[in-house]
Amino acid sequence: MPHETLWEIAKAEVEKRGINGSEGDGAEIGEKSVFFIGSKNGVIDEPPKPTLALEYTYGRRAKGHNTPKDIAHFWELGGGTSLLDLISVPITSDTLRTFSLVLVLDLSKPNDLWPTMENLLQATKSHVDKVIMKLGKTNPKAVSEMRQKIWNNMQKDHPDRELIDPFPVPLVIIGSKYDIFQDFESEKRKVICKTLRFVAHYYGASLMFTSKSEALLLKIRGVINQLAFGIDKSKSICVDQNKPLFITAGLDSFSQIGSPPVPENDIGKLHAHSPMELWKKVYEKLFPPKSINTLKNIKDPARDPQYAESEVDEMRIQKDQELEQYKRSSSKSWKQIELDS
């Protein structure tokens, strides 16, 4: 019987290696942290098991007899978007350089998908940015190496290098309950797949769908091992919306994803400041958020005059220019987009 949650898969990998809390020869070296966040009860099987507010376990992987060991710290945030304040616990200056984020989204609840994703990623990025700023004051070299490592996922000659905005730490987006999702209408699956592909590619993230299928769970185990112990990444890719998506960071492209799935006569009516905002509007037109009132609001200081700064304003201008470049590189439909002033 497959393990019921991605968290249990991670713990099972620790137990299978027989290294959780084990004793042995060799100094411990090389620590990594993997943080699971996502949809409330976004498990693979039913019924869901209760999750603590913030759950933790760890594992040690021996490379060989009397050789240094790697340590992996696993964290899981419970409560979906209701416990955002706890994000700061596992993300610190000490853990940031070897930190990875796994965002789990419940594909069976498409109306909750975007607000869940947006709130969790915004809250996490906000805290990570603060930690990076703090770390940069004492160890600017470490911050520089972190950023370079993130960009290494994208080939130097990739046509989208100037159009993406990589998440500050390695990010994996996992769509759970594919077994339910696969029975959705074709058009709904198309919109969800294309939207998640855009978001993942824009953030330089990996994207994969999973369910109770042992074959899919095997792939997830491989991804978790890669994040936790640095095992080689899978080079396989599947972008077919009729199959479980599996796209390693840097292997997708905006040209393959295409423009947002909306009729050309409708896209001109959507006012957006950025490609991300445009995709959000298109997605929520088909899947309007149902539980938006239960989500915590993340204030956007960019809209608050009291936080006006010349550097921020210059960055905003740069992002507007990137949007124009994105529009030119995508479908002709982009020509109908009008930016809000």
GROMACS .gro file of C-alpha atoms in nm:
model
  341
    1MET     CA    1   0.000   0.000   0.000
    2PRO     CA    2   0.159   0.330  -0.105
    3HIS     CA    3   0.228   0.592   0.156
    4GLU     CA    4  -0.055   0.842   0.177
    5THR     CA    5   0.121   1.176   0.181
    6LEU     CA    6   0.434   1.324   0.032
    7TRP     CA    7   0.547   1.387   0.388
    8GLU     CA    8   0.520   1.015   0.465
    9ILE     CA    9   0.712   0.937   0.147
   10ALA     CA   10   0.995   1.158   0.273
   11LYS     CA   11   0.991   0.990   0.614
   12ALA     CA   12   0.976   0.647   0.450
   13GLU     CA   13   1.290   0.725   0.252
   14VAL     CA   14   1.465   0.808   0.578
   15GLU     CA   15   1.347   0.485   0.742
   16LYS     CA   16   1.426   0.272   0.436
   17ARG     CA   17   1.788   0.382   0.450
   18GLY     CA   18   1.800   0.288   0.817
   19ILE     CA   19   1.967   0.617   0.898
   20ASN     CA   20   1.711   0.811   1.100
   21GLY     CA   21   1.887   0.883   1.427
   22SER     CA   22   2.137   0.604   1.366
   23GLU     CA   23   2.484   0.592   1.507
   24GLY     CA   24   2.792   0.517   1.307
   25ASP     CA   25   3.142   0.613   1.207
   26GLY     CA   26   3.225   0.918   1.007
   27ALA     CA   27   3.174   1.289   1.060
   28GLU     CA   28   2.843   1.444   0.959
   29ILE     CA   29   2.892   1.684   0.672
   30GLY     CA   30   2.669   1.850   0.419
   31GLU     CA   31   2.326   1.944   0.553
   32LYS     CA   32   2.019   2.010   0.339
   33SER     CA   33   1.667   2.114   0.433
   34VAL     CA   34   1.346   2.031   0.246
   35PHE     CA   35   1.030   2.222   0.339
   36PHE     CA   36   0.686   2.088   0.237
   37ILE     CA   37   0.406   2.344   0.213
   38GLY     CA   38   0.077   2.341   0.029
   39SER     CA   39  -0.292   2.269   0.005
   40LYS     CA   40  -0.466   2.172   0.327
   41ASN     CA   41  -0.526   1.798   0.313
   42GLY     CA   42  -0.354   1.794  -0.026
   43VAL     CA   43  -0.270   1.428   0.019
   44ILE     CA   44  -0.245   1.155  -0.236
   45ASP     CA   45  -0.501   0.918  -0.086
   46GLU     CA   46  -0.812   0.957   0.126
   47PRO     CA   47  -0.881   0.993   0.411
   48PRO     CA   48  -0.623   1.260   0.502
   49LYS     CA   49  -0.427   1.230   0.822
   50PRO     CA   50  -0.401   1.524   1.062
   51THR     CA   51  -0.081   1.726   1.037
   52LEU     CA   52   0.083   1.914   1.321
   53ALA     CA   53   0.127   2.288   1.279
   54LEU     CA   54   0.492   2.229   1.189
   55GLU     CA   55   0.629   1.878   1.169
   56TYR     CA   56   0.998   1.781   1.157
   57THR     CA   57   1.214   1.477   1.098
   58TYR     CA   58   1.567   1.417   0.972
   59GLY     CA   59   1.780   1.154   0.810
   60ARG     CA   60   2.148   1.074   0.762
   61ARG     CA   61   2.287   0.915   0.450
   62ALA     CA   62   2.616   0.732   0.473
   63LYS     CA   63   2.827   0.754   0.158
   64GLY     CA   64   3.038   0.459   0.266
   65HIS     CA   65   3.208   0.304   0.566
   66ASN     CA   66   3.394   0.557   0.779
   67THR     CA   67   3.314   0.840   0.536
   68PRO     CA   68   3.137   1.170   0.599
   69LYS     CA   69   2.757   1.156   0.612
   70ASP     CA   70   2.495   1.385   0.466
   71ILE     CA   71   2.208   1.510   0.681
   72ALA     CA   72   1.863   1.595   0.546
   73HIS     CA   73   1.613   1.796   0.749
   74PHE     CA   74   1.248   1.757   0.650
   75TRP     CA   75   0.984   2.010   0.754
   76GLU     CA   76   0.612   2.016   0.679
   77LEU     CA   77   0.380   2.312   0.734
   78GLY     CA   78   0.027   2.208   0.829
   79GLY     CA   79  -0.296   2.402   0.783
   80GLY     CA   80  -0.258   2.507   0.421
   81THR     CA   81  -0.241   2.889   0.421
   82SER     CA   82  -0.362   2.936   0.779
   83LEU     CA   83  -0.019   2.909   0.946
   84LEU     CA   84   0.197   3.135   0.731
   85ASP     CA   85   0.376   3.283   1.032
   86LEU     CA   86   0.548   2.948   1.095
   87ILE     CA   87   0.732   2.968   0.762
   88SER     CA   88   1.007   3.161   0.938
   89VAL     CA   89   1.096   2.866   1.167
   90PRO     CA   90   1.285   2.640   0.924
   91ILE     CA   91   1.416   2.918   0.697
   92THR     CA   92   1.715   3.084   0.864
   93SER     CA   93   2.053   3.224   0.768
   94ASP     CA   94   2.206   2.890   0.864
   95THR     CA   95   1.975   2.675   0.651
   96LEU     CA   96   1.909   2.902   0.355
   97ARG     CA   97   2.208   2.808   0.141
   98THR     CA   98   2.101   2.441   0.123
   99PHE     CA   99   1.726   2.493   0.142
  100SER     CA  100   1.462   2.356  -0.099
  101LEU     CA  101   1.089   2.420  -0.112
  102VAL     CA  102   0.822   2.169  -0.216
  103LEU     CA  103   0.481   2.323  -0.288
  104VAL     CA  104   0.200   2.066  -0.294
  105LEU     CA  105  -0.118   2.168  -0.479
  106ASP     CA  106  -0.444   1.972  -0.474
  107LEU     CA  107  -0.538   1.924  -0.841
  108SER     CA  108  -0.885   1.804  -0.741
  109LYS     CA  109  -0.969   2.154  -0.610
  110PRO     CA  110  -0.880   2.391  -0.896
  111ASN     CA  111  -1.074   2.685  -0.749
  112ASP     CA  112  -0.844   2.685  -0.445
  113LEU     CA  113  -0.527   2.619  -0.643
  114TRP     CA  114  -0.421   2.971  -0.743
  115PRO     CA  115  -0.491   3.149  -0.409
  116THR     CA  116  -0.316   2.867  -0.220
  117MET     CA  117  -0.014   2.884  -0.449
  118GLU     CA  118   0.000   3.262  -0.450
  119ASN     CA  119  -0.032   3.308  -0.074
  120LEU     CA  120   0.223   3.042   0.016
  121LEU     CA  121   0.480   3.147  -0.243
  122GLN     CA  122   0.444   3.518  -0.159
  123ALA     CA  123   0.478   3.455   0.214
  124THR     CA  124   0.777   3.224   0.167
  125LYS     CA  125   0.952   3.455  -0.077
  126SER     CA  126   0.895   3.753   0.150
  127HIS     CA  127   1.068   3.577   0.439
  128VAL     CA  128   1.345   3.433   0.223
  129ASP     CA  129   1.420   3.778   0.082
  130LYS     CA  130   1.455   3.914   0.438
  131VAL     CA  131   1.692   3.633   0.533
  132ILE     CA  132   1.894   3.686   0.215
  133MET     CA  133   1.923   4.057   0.292
  134LYS     CA  134   2.041   3.977   0.645
  135LEU     CA  135   2.286   3.713   0.521
  136GLY     CA  136   2.418   3.949   0.255
  137LYS     CA  137   2.540   4.191   0.519
  138THR     CA  138   2.766   3.930   0.680
  139ASN     CA  139   2.835   3.690   0.393
  140PRO     CA  140   2.777   3.848   0.051
  141LYS     CA  141   2.976   3.571  -0.116
  142ALA     CA  142   2.726   3.311   0.006
  143VAL     CA  143   2.435   3.512  -0.134
  144SER     CA  144   2.612   3.547  -0.468
  145GLU     CA  145   2.676   3.173  -0.482
  146MET     CA  146   2.311   3.102  -0.401
  147ARG     CA  147   2.187   3.317  -0.687
  148GLN     CA  148   2.435   3.165  -0.928
  149LYS     CA  149   2.326   2.816  -0.828
  150ILE     CA  150   1.962   2.902  -0.899
  151TRP     CA  151   2.047   3.035  -1.243
  152ASN     CA  152   2.251   2.725  -1.324
  153ASN     CA  153   1.924   2.536  -1.378
  154MET     CA  154   1.868   2.743  -1.689
  155GLN     CA  155   2.100   2.696  -1.985
  156LYS     CA  156   2.293   3.009  -2.075
  157ASP     CA  157   2.151   3.008  -2.427
  158HIS     CA  158   1.792   2.942  -2.317
  159PRO     CA  159   1.564   3.193  -2.497
  160ASP     CA  160   1.371   3.269  -2.177
  161ARG     CA  161   1.663   3.368  -1.951
  162GLU     CA  162   1.565   3.736  -1.966
  163LEU     CA  163   1.197   3.664  -1.910
  164ILE     CA  164   1.195   3.450  -1.597
  165ASP     CA  165   1.231   3.546  -1.231
  166PRO     CA  166   1.370   3.241  -1.047
  167PHE     CA  167   1.246   3.174  -0.696
  168PRO     CA  168   1.526   3.254  -0.449
  169VAL     CA  169   1.555   2.889  -0.335
  170PRO     CA  170   1.511   2.568  -0.538
  171LEU     CA  171   1.138   2.509  -0.585
  172VAL     CA  172   0.943   2.197  -0.680
  173ILE     CA  173   0.570   2.222  -0.750
  174ILE     CA  174   0.380   1.895  -0.708
  175GLY     CA  175   0.020   1.852  -0.821
  176SER     CA  176  -0.140   1.581  -0.607
  177LYS     CA  177  -0.453   1.370  -0.665
  178TYR     CA  178  -0.386   1.327  -1.035
  179ASP     CA  179  -0.618   1.025  -1.029
  180ILE     CA  180  -0.911   1.265  -0.974
  181PHE     CA  181  -0.774   1.537  -1.200
  182GLN     CA  182  -0.741   1.303  -1.500
  183ASP     CA  183  -1.121   1.272  -1.513
  184PHE     CA  184  -1.172   1.649  -1.554
  185GLU     CA  185  -1.296   1.789  -1.885
  186SER     CA  186  -1.021   1.829  -2.142
  187GLU     CA  187  -1.043   2.211  -2.151
  188LYS     CA  188  -1.014   2.238  -1.772
  189ARG     CA  189  -0.711   2.009  -1.768
  190LYS     CA  190  -0.556   2.217  -2.045
  191VAL     CA  191  -0.594   2.544  -1.852
  192ILE     CA  192  -0.459   2.395  -1.528
  193CYS     CA  193  -0.163   2.228  -1.699
  194LYS     CA  194  -0.062   2.533  -1.903
  195THR     CA  195  -0.101   2.765  -1.605
  196LEU     CA  196   0.111   2.551  -1.374
  197ARG     CA  197   0.372   2.508  -1.647
  198PHE     CA  198   0.392   2.886  -1.686
  199VAL     CA  199   0.422   2.947  -1.310
  200ALA     CA  200   0.684   2.674  -1.267
  201HIS     CA  201   0.892   2.792  -1.563
  202TYR     CA  202   0.868   3.157  -1.460
  203TYR     CA  203   1.000   3.070  -1.113
  204GLY     CA  204   1.266   2.831  -1.246
  205ALA     CA  205   1.091   2.544  -1.070
  206SER     CA  206   1.033   2.177  -1.142
  207LEU     CA  207   0.674   2.062  -1.194
  208MET     CA  208   0.526   1.715  -1.156
  209PHE     CA  209   0.190   1.547  -1.098
  210THR     CA  210   0.138   1.248  -0.872
  211SER     CA  211  -0.127   1.020  -0.726
  212LYS     CA  212  -0.156   0.683  -0.553
  213SER     CA  213   0.012   0.521  -0.856
  214GLU     CA  214   0.330   0.343  -0.748
  215ALA     CA  215   0.503   0.447  -1.072
  216LEU     CA  216   0.435   0.815  -0.999
  217LEU     CA  217   0.533   0.780  -0.635
  218LEU     CA  218   0.863   0.627  -0.746
  219LYS     CA  219   0.937   0.945  -0.941
  220ILE     CA  220   0.849   1.159  -0.640
  221ARG     CA  221   1.083   0.955  -0.421
  222GLY     CA  222   1.359   1.024  -0.671
  223VAL     CA  223   1.291   1.398  -0.657
  224ILE     CA  224   1.291   1.399  -0.277
  225ASN     CA  225   1.621   1.209  -0.270
  226GLN     CA  226   1.767   1.459  -0.514
  227LEU     CA  227   1.665   1.755  -0.297
  228ALA     CA  228   1.774   1.590   0.028
  229PHE     CA  229   2.095   1.415  -0.071
  230GLY     CA  230   2.200   1.568  -0.402
  231ILE     CA  231   2.131   1.260  -0.614
  232ASP     CA  232   2.136   1.337  -0.988
  233LYS     CA  233   1.826   1.502  -1.131
  234SER     CA  234   1.598   1.311  -1.364
  235LYS     CA  235   1.630   1.420  -1.728
  236SER     CA  236   1.291   1.276  -1.828
  237ILE     CA  237   1.015   1.515  -1.934
  238CYS     CA  238   0.642   1.487  -2.003
  239VAL     CA  239   0.441   1.792  -2.115
  240ASP     CA  240   0.138   1.601  -2.249
  241GLN     CA  241  -0.173   1.731  -2.069
  242ASN     CA  242  -0.327   1.384  -2.108
  243LYS     CA  243  -0.051   1.236  -1.893
  244PRO     CA  244   0.101   1.325  -1.554
  245LEU     CA  245   0.328   1.625  -1.611
  246PHE     CA  246   0.693   1.581  -1.519
  247ILE     CA  247   0.917   1.874  -1.607
  248THR     CA  248   1.256   1.933  -1.446
  249ALA     CA  249   1.352   2.296  -1.389
  250GLY     CA  250   1.492   2.464  -1.698
  251LEU     CA  251   1.359   2.212  -1.951
  252ASP     CA  252   1.036   2.396  -2.044
  253SER     CA  253   0.995   2.715  -2.248
  254PHE     CA  254   0.734   2.985  -2.295
  255SER     CA  255   0.715   2.907  -2.666
  256GLN     CA  256   0.618   2.546  -2.589
  257ILE     CA  257   0.372   2.655  -2.321
  258GLY     CA  258   0.208   2.908  -2.551
  259SER     CA  259  -0.010   3.206  -2.464
  260PRO     CA  260  -0.284   3.193  -2.199
  261PRO     CA  261  -0.577   2.971  -2.307
  262VAL     CA  262  -0.837   3.238  -2.372
  263PRO     CA  263  -1.011   3.356  -2.692
  264GLU     CA  264  -0.832   3.642  -2.866
  265ASN     CA  265  -1.139   3.866  -2.842
  266ASP     CA  266  -1.134   3.823  -2.462
  267ILE     CA  267  -0.763   3.867  -2.393
  268GLY     CA  268  -0.775   4.233  -2.494
  269LYS     CA  269  -1.022   4.296  -2.214
  270LEU     CA  270  -0.784   4.172  -1.947
  271HIS     CA  271  -0.568   4.445  -1.793
  272ALA     CA  272  -0.245   4.314  -1.643
  273HIS     CA  273   0.083   4.457  -1.517
  274SER     CA  274   0.280   4.139  -1.575
  275PRO     CA  275   0.260   3.799  -1.747
  276MET     CA  276   0.195   3.638  -1.408
  277GLU     CA  277  -0.099   3.866  -1.343
  278LEU     CA  278  -0.240   3.795  -1.689
  279TRP     CA  279  -0.225   3.418  -1.634
  280LYS     CA  280  -0.391   3.467  -1.296
  281LYS     CA  281  -0.680   3.657  -1.452
  282VAL     CA  282  -0.726   3.396  -1.723
  283TYR     CA  283  -0.711   3.110  -1.472
  284GLU     CA  284  -0.950   3.267  -1.222
  285LYS     CA  285  -1.199   3.345  -1.498
  286LEU     CA  286  -1.251   2.970  -1.534
  287PHE     CA  287  -1.181   2.879  -1.171
  288PRO     CA  288  -1.292   3.170  -0.949
  289PRO     CA  289  -1.152   3.139  -0.595
  290LYS     CA  290  -1.404   2.999  -0.347
  291SER     CA  291  -1.222   3.033  -0.018
  292ILE     CA  292  -1.045   3.364  -0.074
  293ASN     CA  293  -1.200   3.511   0.242
  294THR     CA  294  -1.036   3.240   0.451
  295LEU     CA  295  -0.689   3.314   0.319
  296LYS     CA  296  -0.451   3.556   0.483
  297ASN     CA  297  -0.400   3.872   0.285
  298ILE     CA  298  -0.041   3.947   0.194
  299LYS     CA  299   0.002   4.322   0.177
  300ASP     CA  300   0.190   4.448  -0.126
  301PRO     CA  301   0.425   4.729  -0.015
  302ALA     CA  302   0.484   4.812  -0.383
  303ARG     CA  303   0.138   4.971  -0.381
  304ASP     CA  304   0.194   5.172  -0.062
  305PRO     CA  305   0.332   5.527  -0.115
  306GLN     CA  306   0.502   5.528   0.225
  307TYR     CA  307   0.742   5.258   0.101
  308ALA     CA  308   0.837   5.441  -0.218
  309GLU     CA  309   1.207   5.398  -0.301
  310SER     CA  310   1.401   5.488  -0.611
  311GLU     CA  311   1.557   5.140  -0.640
  312VAL     CA  312   1.218   4.975  -0.614
  313ASP     CA  313   1.073   5.210  -0.874
  314GLU     CA  314   1.361   5.133  -1.108
  315MET     CA  315   1.299   4.761  -1.059
  316ARG     CA  316   0.932   4.814  -1.144
  317ILE     CA  317   1.032   4.986  -1.468
  318GLN     CA  318   1.260   4.692  -1.547
  319LYS     CA  319   0.976   4.446  -1.489
  320ASP     CA  320   0.749   4.646  -1.720
  321GLN     CA  321   1.017   4.625  -1.986
  322GLU     CA  322   1.045   4.249  -1.930
  323LEU     CA  323   0.669   4.221  -1.980
  324GLU     CA  324   0.698   4.397  -2.313
  325GLN     CA  325   0.974   4.157  -2.415
  326TYR     CA  326   0.763   3.862  -2.304
  327LYS     CA  327   0.470   3.989  -2.507
  328ARG     CA  328   0.683   4.018  -2.821
  329SER     CA  329   0.819   3.664  -2.780
  330SER     CA  330   0.479   3.503  -2.729
  331SER     CA  331   0.165   3.478  -2.938
  332LYS     CA  332   0.035   3.764  -3.150
  333SER     CA  333  -0.253   3.776  -2.906
  334TRP     CA  334  -0.026   3.965  -2.670
  335LYS     CA  335  -0.054   4.269  -2.893
  336GLN     CA  336  -0.407   4.316  -2.765
  337ILE     CA  337  -0.303   4.339  -2.401
  338GLU     CA  338  -0.338   4.684  -2.251
  339LEU     CA  339  -0.135   4.763  -1.945
  340ASP     CA  340  -0.293   4.956  -1.662
  341SER     CA  341  -0.136   5.293  -1.614
   0.00000   0.00000   0.00000
